[in-house]
Amino acid sequence: MNSFVRLILIFCVLIIGKNTKAQIDSIAITNTIKHRPFLALSEILTNNFLVNRYSAWGRDLEWAKVTPKDWLENIKIGLKSDSDGFDTNFFGHPYQGSTYYNAARSSGYTYWQSIPFTVGGSLMWEFLAETEPASEIDLNTTSYGGIYLGELTHRLSMHFLTSDKKRKYRTARHIAAWLVNPVGLLNANLHDDVMRNFTRADENDFKLNTSVSFGGAYKLLANGPNLSNFHFNYLMIHGSLFNRGNYKPFDFFILRSWLDIKSNTREVPLYFNVSSHAPIWKKDLNHYSILAISQHFDFMHNPSFKLGAMSLTMDYYAKISLTSKSFYIGSVKAGVVTIGSSNSEAAEYFNNLKEIPSKRNYVYGRGFAIESEMVLKTEYFGDITASYNNWIMYTKQDIRGLEISNIVRLDYYYPIHKKLRLGMEYYAYWRRAKYYDYQQFSNIKKSSYEAKLLVNIII
């Protein structure tokens, strides 16, 4: 997906922030919508067919010119690796999977019921739409990432259209909904019950907190700081995790998306990032603590590193109210990385040994994820956020090794006006890796440190 399309998606998300208290559908698809399994299946099949035929007829790509013989061969071979680039595998394929998911989600199915459609669409593509063997990476990222981005875009498109007749900018909101969830909006325009579900006024008033930050990111070097890029950051907090009552997957989620524009380079200077998590189950232990199971989607294409991870964690949250407008929230999360990746010198070396070098300058695998975060919000002295993320990934396909990535982030924002704050951020990344079959890559150590000065606007 090119940078222009990414900027469009960011623009769409920004429109959401027009209302700080937005009416969001906490139940989403209900039994008021008729189940349409054949509609969902036909849309998934049509999606795959059109993409394949465009690639074969429009772009004359050999891998798309499949025959029944290729189908049988793919099934016989099974899952292999592929040579696609990092952006394609860890963002492009999840977005493709989200269209499978939303074909089912907007055809009357719940979050859980839409999962088999997503996996089925991915299997169909991998084994029937390419002459190359089915890709293990693609199957995982399209399925896991498609489920996550599918529910996320479903919620965003519903926000665009909720209470449609009572809100301003109707045309812009409908365009934005089409951009983030084209399959869902197609079904909404085909069937009145789907459209009513998208546009109805929900009785529950869900909080939607959004803000944008922009400023400069300075590399912390031995000889002093150096301006490395312009930084733009968007934050959305949907719902309230500490609301008691019936909880559905994604009734609460946090979405962070940021764009780094690198200075002094003739290459493509845009670096797009997304980090999001959403509880799919939660249990209220008492009024101030919660146990949850969360999905995570991380796509980080930083000027200094690449990291992609789709994880599932068990979480513990605790909240302490200090005053009526001041509170502390702390959380600890630990679980598994269902599929993850990291840029790697060993991957570049290994691929250069091949007769036809691939685009793979990263490794992939599975492992474990650990996260700890604290938020201190005060009425007069600003907000402090601190987080630590750790990904441990074991790579087996192509190159056997161990990748350990860490990120520490510390933010402070001081209020200077009702909706305007000045902020600073410390961002540290360090990586340790070793590969068992290559002595020269048995002790890799990389790190990157940044300080950011930001202006923050609460929308």
XYZ file of C-alpha atoms in Angstrom:
459
model
C 0.000 0.000 0.000
C 1.580 3.284 -1.046
C 2.106 6.322 1.147
C -0.684 8.289 -0.516
C -3.261 5.659 0.478
C -1.889 5.592 4.004
C -2.320 9.352 4.293
C -5.926 8.987 3.147
C -6.540 6.436 5.887
C -5.002 8.762 8.476
C -7.215 11.600 7.213
C -10.255 9.345 7.584
C -9.369 8.603 11.174
C -8.952 12.303 11.927
C -12.527 13.008 10.876
C -13.645 10.767 13.716
C -12.387 13.281 16.215
C -15.073 15.850 15.379
C -17.020 14.756 18.460
C -15.275 14.054 21.747
C -18.444 12.370 22.959
C -19.629 10.276 20.062
C -22.445 7.801 19.980
C -20.819 4.459 19.255
C -22.665 1.206 18.741
C -21.548 -1.026 21.595
C -23.544 -3.988 20.333
C -22.719 -3.509 16.635
C -24.304 -6.206 14.477
C -27.356 -7.669 16.208
C -30.092 -10.087 15.286
C -31.977 -7.164 13.707
C -29.872 -7.886 10.608
C -30.699 -10.959 8.582
C -27.871 -13.479 8.258
C -26.733 -13.592 4.630
C -24.071 -16.321 4.337
C -24.219 -16.510 0.546
C -23.743 -12.745 0.257
C -20.641 -12.868 2.471
C -19.168 -15.867 0.630
C -19.871 -14.390 -2.796
C -18.194 -11.090 -1.817
C -15.099 -12.898 -0.556
C -14.958 -14.997 -3.733
C -15.504 -11.919 -5.941
C -12.840 -9.974 -4.070
C -10.251 -12.695 -4.639
C -11.309 -13.204 -8.253
C -11.085 -9.510 -9.169
C -7.699 -9.003 -7.503
C -6.350 -12.122 -9.201
C -7.714 -11.224 -12.656
C -6.479 -7.649 -12.403
C -3.013 -8.959 -11.538
C -3.119 -11.474 -14.407
C -4.822 -9.431 -17.141
C -4.116 -5.856 -16.107
C -0.548 -6.224 -14.799
C 0.486 -9.406 -16.642
C 1.934 -10.981 -13.474
C 2.901 -14.634 -13.871
C 2.022 -15.649 -10.315
C -1.639 -14.728 -10.924
C -2.089 -16.921 -14.021
C -3.354 -19.915 -12.088
C -4.851 -23.142 -13.429
C -6.455 -26.168 -11.694
C -3.056 -27.853 -11.969
C -1.572 -25.086 -9.798
C -4.330 -25.586 -7.232
C -3.502 -29.278 -6.838
C 0.221 -28.542 -6.680
C -0.262 -25.875 -4.009
C -2.356 -28.220 -1.868
C 0.279 -30.946 -2.275
C 3.208 -28.645 -1.315
C 1.512 -26.970 1.657
C 2.715 -23.819 3.389
C 6.052 -22.207 2.527
C 7.714 -18.831 3.032
C 7.476 -15.931 0.573
C 9.594 -12.996 -0.543
C 7.135 -10.109 -0.181
C 8.226 -6.875 1.451
C 7.543 -5.983 5.078
C 4.783 -3.435 4.294
C 2.946 -5.904 2.059
C 3.040 -8.804 4.496
C 2.353 -6.978 7.749
C -0.038 -4.222 6.637
C -1.260 -4.910 3.117
C -2.355 -8.477 3.794
C -4.094 -7.609 7.105
C -6.034 -4.914 5.246
C -7.015 -7.477 2.602
C -8.152 -9.797 5.402
C -10.287 -7.007 6.857
C -12.402 -7.016 3.668
C -13.152 -10.737 4.182
C -14.057 -10.040 7.793
C -16.356 -7.134 6.973
C -18.114 -9.126 4.255
C -19.368 -11.328 7.095
C -19.654 -8.622 9.762
C -22.025 -6.563 7.624
C -23.979 -9.673 6.641
C -25.388 -10.169 10.125
C -22.562 -11.994 11.872
C -20.898 -11.230 15.212
C -17.211 -10.767 15.893
C -16.738 -14.471 16.644
C -18.899 -15.674 13.748
C -16.938 -13.536 11.259
C -13.611 -15.212 12.071
C -14.151 -18.390 9.951
C -15.013 -16.227 6.922
C -11.697 -14.361 7.337
C -9.631 -17.529 7.617
C -11.560 -19.096 4.732
C -10.947 -16.106 2.467
C -7.245 -16.223 3.253
C -7.024 -19.984 2.559
C -8.877 -19.494 -0.709
C -6.403 -16.850 -1.846
C -3.261 -18.680 -0.772
C -4.089 -22.027 -2.371
C -6.210 -21.002 -5.376
C -5.187 -17.498 -6.479
C -1.417 -17.833 -6.941
C 0.882 -20.152 -8.857
C 3.405 -19.881 -6.021
C 3.093 -22.164 -2.963
C 0.813 -20.922 -0.202
C 2.606 -18.499 2.117
C 2.714 -19.199 5.836
C 3.299 -15.498 6.512
C 0.363 -14.365 4.374
C -2.068 -16.887 5.847
C -1.256 -15.741 9.372
C -1.119 -11.999 8.785
C -4.236 -11.986 6.606
C -6.164 -13.977 9.211
C -4.945 -12.507 12.522
C -4.478 -9.004 11.171
C -7.660 -9.149 9.085
C -9.762 -9.988 12.137
C -8.237 -7.095 14.075
C -8.357 -4.443 11.356
C -11.759 -5.750 10.265
C -13.411 -5.098 13.614
C -11.520 -1.824 13.974
C -12.675 -0.506 10.582
C -16.185 -1.815 11.262
C -16.327 0.280 14.437
C -14.834 3.335 12.733
C -17.284 3.205 9.831
C -20.179 2.863 12.285
C -18.952 5.946 14.096
C -18.922 7.906 10.848
C -22.574 7.046 10.235
C -24.135 6.795 13.710
C -26.965 9.321 14.166
C -26.391 10.176 10.518
C -29.268 12.594 10.037
C -28.467 14.619 13.159
C -24.778 15.274 12.485
C -22.921 17.653 10.165
C -20.636 16.853 7.239
C -22.749 13.960 5.996
C -21.032 13.658 2.607
C -17.538 13.698 4.107
C -18.520 11.119 6.723
C -19.955 8.763 4.100
C -16.827 9.092 1.942
C -14.680 8.301 4.976
C -16.818 5.259 5.815
C -16.449 3.986 2.236
C -12.672 4.399 2.409
C -12.146 2.484 5.654
C -14.849 -0.172 5.136
C -15.890 -0.466 1.453
C -17.490 -3.919 1.799
C -19.552 -2.894 4.823
C -20.806 0.241 3.073
C -21.611 -1.741 -0.066
C -23.856 -4.032 1.968
C -25.358 -1.062 3.776
C -26.390 0.428 0.437
C -27.742 -2.909 -0.772
C -29.838 -3.739 2.290
C -31.950 -1.391 4.398
C -31.507 -3.358 7.636
C -27.709 -3.053 7.392
C -27.938 0.683 6.695
C -30.309 1.189 9.642
C -27.818 -0.566 11.889
C -24.982 1.683 10.695
C -26.923 4.935 10.979
C -29.141 4.399 13.993
C -28.867 6.568 17.094
C -27.472 4.391 19.860
C -28.958 4.734 23.319
C -25.541 4.377 24.932
C -23.322 7.443 24.959
C -19.766 6.135 24.595
C -16.848 8.433 25.198
C -14.427 8.910 22.349
C -11.233 10.720 23.355
C -9.028 11.846 20.475
C -5.994 14.061 20.087
C -3.300 14.935 17.552
C 0.319 15.836 18.204
C 2.940 17.225 15.873
C 6.507 18.427 16.190
C 10.116 17.399 15.734
C 11.899 14.164 16.613
C 15.549 14.541 17.572
C 18.006 11.663 17.413
C 20.029 11.440 20.605
C 23.577 10.957 19.339
C 26.922 10.955 21.078
C 27.771 14.381 19.655
C 24.381 15.885 20.525
C 20.781 15.803 19.287
C 20.054 15.854 15.570
C 16.690 16.651 13.964
C 15.840 13.417 12.140
C 12.205 13.800 11.180
C 8.918 15.607 11.549
C 6.547 13.631 13.751
C 2.738 13.498 13.503
C 0.780 11.413 16.026
C -2.894 10.513 16.377
C -4.443 8.920 19.478
C -7.937 7.529 19.872
C -9.407 5.942 23.001
C -12.773 4.353 22.270
C -15.146 3.505 25.106
C -14.322 3.041 28.777
C -12.803 -0.183 30.028
C -14.033 0.406 33.566
C -17.697 0.645 32.577
C -19.462 -2.262 34.242
C -21.997 -4.410 32.431
C -22.186 -6.601 29.361
C -18.993 -6.344 27.309
C -18.519 -7.200 23.644
C -15.147 -7.498 21.837
C -13.758 -4.056 20.934
C -16.234 -2.121 23.096
C -12.975 -0.592 24.292
C -9.853 -0.092 22.188
C -6.852 2.216 21.925
C -5.511 3.215 18.523
C -2.223 5.033 18.027
C -1.132 5.960 14.527
C 1.875 8.091 13.711
C 3.746 9.339 10.715
C 7.445 10.169 10.596
C 8.589 12.411 7.751
C 12.334 12.026 7.469
C 14.402 15.088 6.629
C 17.398 15.321 4.303
C 16.675 12.269 2.182
C 15.973 11.688 -1.498
C 14.220 8.403 -0.777
C 10.513 8.087 0.056
C 10.495 10.010 3.345
C 7.232 8.763 4.872
C 7.149 6.150 7.639
C 3.698 4.975 8.678
C 3.034 3.235 12.033
C 0.047 1.716 13.817
C -0.134 0.308 17.332
C -3.480 -0.784 18.743
C -4.967 -3.165 21.263
C -8.512 -4.155 22.202
C -9.863 -6.471 24.907
C -12.025 -9.228 23.434
C -13.079 -10.431 26.909
C -13.019 -8.835 30.329
C -14.035 -9.604 33.884
C -14.627 -6.912 36.507
C -12.805 -8.051 39.642
C -14.113 -5.036 41.564
C -14.739 -1.333 40.920
C -11.065 -0.552 40.398
C -9.474 -3.649 38.825
C -10.111 -5.732 35.716
C -8.881 -8.946 34.148
C -8.985 -9.076 30.329
C -7.834 -10.937 27.228
C -6.674 -8.582 24.459
C -5.723 -8.663 20.820
C -2.793 -6.507 19.681
C -1.836 -5.191 16.262
C 1.562 -3.532 15.886
C 2.991 -2.299 12.590
C 6.057 -0.124 13.113
C 8.040 1.127 10.138
C 10.402 3.502 11.867
C 13.374 5.208 10.164
C 15.589 3.082 12.448
C 13.788 -0.266 12.523
C 10.880 -2.421 11.333
C 8.693 -4.448 13.667
C 5.397 -6.208 13.093
C 3.519 -8.248 15.691
C 0.059 -9.702 16.164
C -0.357 -10.838 19.743
C -2.829 -12.215 22.256
C -2.325 -11.318 25.934
C -3.836 -11.768 29.377
C -4.112 -8.344 31.041
C -4.560 -6.899 34.491
C -5.740 -3.279 34.864
C -6.026 -1.197 38.029
C -7.441 2.306 38.415
C -7.032 4.673 41.368
C -9.083 7.885 41.489
C -7.094 10.692 43.119
C -9.655 13.485 42.731
C -12.790 13.948 40.628
C -10.598 14.786 37.596
C -7.318 13.073 38.460
C -6.565 9.356 38.321
C -3.915 6.694 37.835
C -4.284 3.625 35.599
C -1.726 0.848 35.499
C -1.682 -2.315 33.426
C 0.418 -5.433 32.912
C -0.021 -7.646 29.837
C 1.667 -10.923 28.917
C 0.964 -13.458 26.203
C 1.958 -14.925 22.857
C 3.011 -13.425 19.536
C 0.954 -15.377 17.025
C 3.028 -14.002 14.123
C 5.745 -11.357 14.261
C 8.699 -9.931 12.368
C 11.793 -7.807 12.730
C 14.297 -6.315 10.317
C 17.466 -8.402 10.265
C 20.996 -8.230 8.914
C 21.014 -12.018 8.698
C 17.943 -11.989 6.451
C 19.588 -9.514 4.086
C 22.732 -11.667 3.945
C 20.767 -14.887 3.433
C 18.630 -13.434 0.634
C 21.663 -12.027 -1.190
C 23.025 -15.577 -1.437
C 20.042 -16.612 -3.565
C 20.157 -16.567 -7.360
C 17.220 -14.150 -7.355
C 17.423 -11.904 -4.262
C 14.055 -11.366 -2.558
C 12.556 -8.300 -0.907
C 12.873 -9.968 2.483
C 15.140 -7.930 4.740
C 13.287 -9.191 7.817
C 12.729 -12.452 9.652
C 9.481 -13.765 11.071
C 8.368 -16.178 13.740
C 6.375 -16.624 16.933
C 7.103 -16.030 20.572
C 6.026 -13.987 23.551
C 4.953 -10.421 24.319
C 5.133 -8.456 27.571
C 3.812 -4.948 28.151
C 3.509 -2.644 31.124
C 1.907 0.810 31.040
C 0.942 3.529 33.467
C -1.060 6.724 32.955
C -1.181 9.523 35.507
C -3.724 12.205 34.641
C -3.892 15.342 36.763
C -6.203 18.322 36.605
C -3.603 21.095 36.727
C -0.124 19.623 36.216
C -0.609 17.651 33.024
C -0.482 13.988 32.075
C 2.314 11.440 32.273
C 2.349 8.182 30.300
C 5.057 5.544 30.554
C 5.149 2.187 28.771
C 7.479 -0.734 28.194
C 7.042 -3.292 25.398
C 9.050 -6.464 24.902
C 8.736 -8.926 22.012
C 10.616 -12.225 22.023
C 10.432 -14.043 18.680
C 11.908 -17.378 17.661
C 12.646 -17.557 13.941
C 12.684 -20.997 12.314
C 11.792 -20.675 8.635
C 14.866 -19.940 6.458
C 16.989 -18.699 9.374
C 17.012 -20.160 12.905
C 17.461 -17.513 15.543
C 16.175 -15.373 18.383
C 15.007 -11.757 18.079
C 14.339 -9.642 21.184
C 12.961 -6.128 20.648
C 12.242 -3.562 23.366
C 10.586 -0.148 23.323
C 10.350 2.307 26.209
C 8.204 5.408 25.832
C 7.779 8.269 28.308
C 5.386 11.170 27.562
C 4.571 14.332 29.450
C 1.948 16.867 28.331
C 1.392 20.172 30.109
C -1.911 22.062 29.566
C -1.569 25.666 28.398
C -5.171 26.050 27.243
C -8.402 24.094 27.498
C -7.582 21.906 24.476
C -3.954 22.778 23.826
C -0.936 21.178 25.470
C 2.815 21.221 25.059
C 4.561 17.906 25.323
C 7.790 15.994 25.222
C 8.452 12.334 24.577
C 11.417 10.075 25.187
C 11.457 7.048 22.878
C 14.042 4.280 23.219
C 14.377 1.163 21.070
C 16.927 -1.568 21.466
C 17.272 -4.966 19.873
C 19.263 -8.077 20.657
C 19.494 -10.987 18.217
C 21.447 -14.121 17.503
C 21.364 -16.632 14.658
C 22.601 -20.148 15.184
C 23.796 -20.923 11.647
C 25.754 -17.705 11.026
C 28.644 -16.957 13.379
C 28.885 -13.356 12.189
C 25.311 -12.764 13.374
C 25.534 -14.440 16.786
C 25.641 -11.253 18.862
C 23.645 -8.442 17.238
C 23.060 -5.298 19.294
C 21.201 -2.286 17.896
C 19.605 0.707 19.572
C 17.960 4.021 18.760
C 16.996 6.896 21.069
C 14.814 9.901 20.304
C 13.471 12.964 22.060
C 10.357 14.633 20.649
C 9.012 18.117 21.248
C 5.310 18.232 20.455
C 2.214 20.385 20.320
C -0.879 18.434 21.327
C -4.465 19.352 20.390
C -7.410 17.627 22.046
C -10.149 17.288 19.442
